[in-house]
mmCIF file of C-alpha atoms in Angstrom:
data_model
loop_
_atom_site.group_PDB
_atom_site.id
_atom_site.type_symbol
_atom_site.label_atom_id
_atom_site.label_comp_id
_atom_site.label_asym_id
_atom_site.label_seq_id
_atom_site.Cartn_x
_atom_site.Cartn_y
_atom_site.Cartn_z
ATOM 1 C CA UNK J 1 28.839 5.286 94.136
ATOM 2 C CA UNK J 2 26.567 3.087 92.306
ATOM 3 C CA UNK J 3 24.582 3.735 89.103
ATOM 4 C CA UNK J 4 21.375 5.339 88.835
ATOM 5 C CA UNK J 5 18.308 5.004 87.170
ATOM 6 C CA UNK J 6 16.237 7.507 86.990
ATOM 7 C CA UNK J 7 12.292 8.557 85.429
ATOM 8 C CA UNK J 8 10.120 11.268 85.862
ATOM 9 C CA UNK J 9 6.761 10.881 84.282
ATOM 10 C CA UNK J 10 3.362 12.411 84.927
ATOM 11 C CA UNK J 11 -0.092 10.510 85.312
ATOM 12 C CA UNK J 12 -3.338 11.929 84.245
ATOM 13 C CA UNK J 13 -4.752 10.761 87.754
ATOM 14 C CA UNK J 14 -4.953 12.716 90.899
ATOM 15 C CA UNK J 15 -1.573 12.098 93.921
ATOM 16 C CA UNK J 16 -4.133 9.754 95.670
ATOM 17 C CA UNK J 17 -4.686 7.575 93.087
ATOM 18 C CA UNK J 18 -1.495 7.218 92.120
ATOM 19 C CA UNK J 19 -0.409 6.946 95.827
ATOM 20 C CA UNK J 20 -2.815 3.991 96.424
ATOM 21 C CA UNK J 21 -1.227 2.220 93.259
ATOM 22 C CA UNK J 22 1.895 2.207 95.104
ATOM 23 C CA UNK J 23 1.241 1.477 98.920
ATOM 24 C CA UNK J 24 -1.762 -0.948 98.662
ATOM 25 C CA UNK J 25 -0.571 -4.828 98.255
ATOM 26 C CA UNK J 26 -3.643 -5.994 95.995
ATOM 27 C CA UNK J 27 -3.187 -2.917 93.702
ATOM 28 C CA UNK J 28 1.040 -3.409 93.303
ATOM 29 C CA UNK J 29 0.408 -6.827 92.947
ATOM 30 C CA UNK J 30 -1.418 -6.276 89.531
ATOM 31 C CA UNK J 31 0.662 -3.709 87.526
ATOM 32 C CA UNK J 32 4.050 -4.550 88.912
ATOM 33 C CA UNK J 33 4.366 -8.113 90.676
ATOM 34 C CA UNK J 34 2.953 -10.053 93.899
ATOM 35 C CA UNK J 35 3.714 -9.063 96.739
ATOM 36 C CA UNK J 36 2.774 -8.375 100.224
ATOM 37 C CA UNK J 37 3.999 -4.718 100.964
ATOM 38 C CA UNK J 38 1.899 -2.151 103.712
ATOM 39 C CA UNK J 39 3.315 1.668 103.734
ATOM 40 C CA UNK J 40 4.949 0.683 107.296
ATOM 41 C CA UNK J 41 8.893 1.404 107.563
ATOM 42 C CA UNK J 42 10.464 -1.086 109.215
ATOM 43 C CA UNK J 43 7.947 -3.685 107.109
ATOM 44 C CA UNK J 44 9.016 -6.252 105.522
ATOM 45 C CA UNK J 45 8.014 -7.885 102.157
ATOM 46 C CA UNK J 46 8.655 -9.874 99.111
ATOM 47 C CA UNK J 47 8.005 -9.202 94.938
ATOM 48 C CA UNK J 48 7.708 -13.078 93.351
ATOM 49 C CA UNK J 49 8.139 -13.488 89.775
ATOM 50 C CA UNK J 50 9.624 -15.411 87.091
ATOM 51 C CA UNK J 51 12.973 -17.389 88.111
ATOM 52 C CA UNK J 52 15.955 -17.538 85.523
ATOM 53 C CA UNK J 53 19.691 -18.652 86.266
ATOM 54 C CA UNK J 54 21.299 -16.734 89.060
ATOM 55 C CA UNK J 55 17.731 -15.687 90.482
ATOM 56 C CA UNK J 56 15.167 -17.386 91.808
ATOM 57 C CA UNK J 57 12.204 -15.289 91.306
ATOM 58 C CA UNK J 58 12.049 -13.588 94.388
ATOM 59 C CA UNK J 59 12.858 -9.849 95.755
ATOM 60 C CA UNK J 60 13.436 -9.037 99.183
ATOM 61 C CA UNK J 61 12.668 -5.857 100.753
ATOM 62 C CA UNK J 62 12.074 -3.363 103.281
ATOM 63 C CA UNK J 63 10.362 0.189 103.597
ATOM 64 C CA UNK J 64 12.856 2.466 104.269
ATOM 65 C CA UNK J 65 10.245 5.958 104.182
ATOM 66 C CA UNK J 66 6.854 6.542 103.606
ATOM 67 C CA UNK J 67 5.480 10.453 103.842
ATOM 68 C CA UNK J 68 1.860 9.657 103.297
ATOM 69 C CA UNK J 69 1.013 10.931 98.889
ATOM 70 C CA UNK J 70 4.572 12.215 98.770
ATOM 71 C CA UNK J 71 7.323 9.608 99.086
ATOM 72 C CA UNK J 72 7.869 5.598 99.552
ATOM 73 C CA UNK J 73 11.191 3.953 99.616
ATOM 74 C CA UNK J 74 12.304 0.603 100.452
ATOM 75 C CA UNK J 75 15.456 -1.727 99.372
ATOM 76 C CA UNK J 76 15.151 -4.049 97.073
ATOM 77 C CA UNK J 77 17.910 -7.385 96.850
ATOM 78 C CA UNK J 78 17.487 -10.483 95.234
ATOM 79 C CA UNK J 79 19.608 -12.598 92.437
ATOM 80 C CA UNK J 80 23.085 -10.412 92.531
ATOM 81 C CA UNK J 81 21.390 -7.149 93.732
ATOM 82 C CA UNK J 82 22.285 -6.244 97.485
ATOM 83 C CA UNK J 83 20.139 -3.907 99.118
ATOM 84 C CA UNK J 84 19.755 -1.134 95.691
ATOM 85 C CA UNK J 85 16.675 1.180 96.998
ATOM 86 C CA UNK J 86 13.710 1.791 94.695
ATOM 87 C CA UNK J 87 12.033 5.359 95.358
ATOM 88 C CA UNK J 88 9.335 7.082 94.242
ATOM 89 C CA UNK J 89 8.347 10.639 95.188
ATOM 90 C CA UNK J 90 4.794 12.266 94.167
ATOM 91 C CA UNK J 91 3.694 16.002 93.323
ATOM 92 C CA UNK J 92 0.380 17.298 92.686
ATOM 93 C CA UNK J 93 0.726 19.216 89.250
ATOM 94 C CA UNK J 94 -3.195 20.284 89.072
ATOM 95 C CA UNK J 95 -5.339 17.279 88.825
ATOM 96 C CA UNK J 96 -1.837 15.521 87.386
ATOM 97 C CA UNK J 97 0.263 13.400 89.451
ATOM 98 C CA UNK J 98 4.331 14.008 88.613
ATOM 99 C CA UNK J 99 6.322 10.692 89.584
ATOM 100 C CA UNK J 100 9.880 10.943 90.229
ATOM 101 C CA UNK J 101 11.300 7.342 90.498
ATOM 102 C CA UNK J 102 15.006 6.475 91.049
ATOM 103 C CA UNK J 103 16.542 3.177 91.815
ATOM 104 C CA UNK J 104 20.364 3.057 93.089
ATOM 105 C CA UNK J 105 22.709 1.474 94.545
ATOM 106 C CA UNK J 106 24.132 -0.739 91.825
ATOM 107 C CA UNK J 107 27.251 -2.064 92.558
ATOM 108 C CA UNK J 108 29.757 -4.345 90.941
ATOM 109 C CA UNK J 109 30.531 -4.066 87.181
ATOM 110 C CA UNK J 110 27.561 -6.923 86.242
ATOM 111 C CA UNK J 111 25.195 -5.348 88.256
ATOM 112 C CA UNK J 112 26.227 -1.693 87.282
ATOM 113 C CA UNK J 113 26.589 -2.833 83.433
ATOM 114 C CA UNK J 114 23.622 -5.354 82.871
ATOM 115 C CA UNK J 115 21.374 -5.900 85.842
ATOM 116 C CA UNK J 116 20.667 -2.551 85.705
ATOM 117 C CA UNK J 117 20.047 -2.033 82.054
ATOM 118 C CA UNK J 118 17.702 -5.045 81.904
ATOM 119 C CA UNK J 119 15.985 -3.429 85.141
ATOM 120 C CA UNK J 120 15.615 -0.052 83.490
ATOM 121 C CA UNK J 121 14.242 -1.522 79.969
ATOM 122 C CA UNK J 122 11.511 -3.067 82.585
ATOM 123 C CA UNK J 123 10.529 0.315 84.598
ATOM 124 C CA UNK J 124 10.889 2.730 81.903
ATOM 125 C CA UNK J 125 9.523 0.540 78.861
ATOM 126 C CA UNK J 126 6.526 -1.628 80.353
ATOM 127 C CA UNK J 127 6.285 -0.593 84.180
ATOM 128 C CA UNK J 128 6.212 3.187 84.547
ATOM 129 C CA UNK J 129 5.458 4.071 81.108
ATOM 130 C CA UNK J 130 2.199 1.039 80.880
ATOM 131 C CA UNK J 131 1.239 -1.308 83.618
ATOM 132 C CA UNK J 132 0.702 1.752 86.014
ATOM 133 C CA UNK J 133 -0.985 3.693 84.006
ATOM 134 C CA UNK J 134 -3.172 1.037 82.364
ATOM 135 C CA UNK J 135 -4.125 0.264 86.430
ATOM 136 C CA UNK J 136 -5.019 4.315 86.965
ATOM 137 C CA UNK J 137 -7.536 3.908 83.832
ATOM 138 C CA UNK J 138 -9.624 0.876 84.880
#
């Protein structure tokens, strides 16, 4: 089984806030990266950023589950990562909005040992922690 990363964090904005954040293309597209995602499974979509050696800037995926302010997942491959699946699951705590976020599926000893550690720097130390919350405050 593949390694794990894993955050749970909790937003001083109300579940449909937070929800629309995640599910609405224009809204992703500013706090995380473009890209063209709708809360459809089956859909199809792409993240474009930055290219470096051994990726070209792009990130392939497709919505796996979407339970409407509770839960969206969809895979997520591009440069050595094959199909990993990014999750994140929502609970009303009050007028607080509790995130639980887990991407898995690493596989291979690069991917396991330094894909995902680069990845995790990015969602727990400028993602999670400060694009999406500096979106939920404008």
């Amino acid at each position: 089984m593949g390694k794990a990363i894993k955050l749970t964090t909790t937003y001083n904005h109300p579940i449909e806030d937070v929800w629309e954040a995640l599910t609405n293309k224009d809204a992703m597209s500013e706090w995380l990266m473009p890209c063209n995602i709708e809360p459809i499974v089956g859909h199809q979509f792409q993240f474009k950023t930055k290219s470096y050696p051994g990726f070209n800037g792009i990130v392939n995926c497709e919505i796996l589950e979407v339970i409407k302010h509770q839960k969206l997942s969809f895979s997520w491959s591009g440069g050595s990562l094959k199909n990993t699946i990014v999750t994140f699951e929502l609970k009303t705590n009050g007028t607080k909005t509790e995130l639980n976020f887990e991407h898995t599926g690493f596989e291979g000893f690069f991917n396991k040992v330094i894909v995902s550690r680069i990845l995790a720097n990015g969602w727990f130390n400028k993602i999670l922690i400060i694009q999406l919350p500096k979106y939920l405050t404008k």
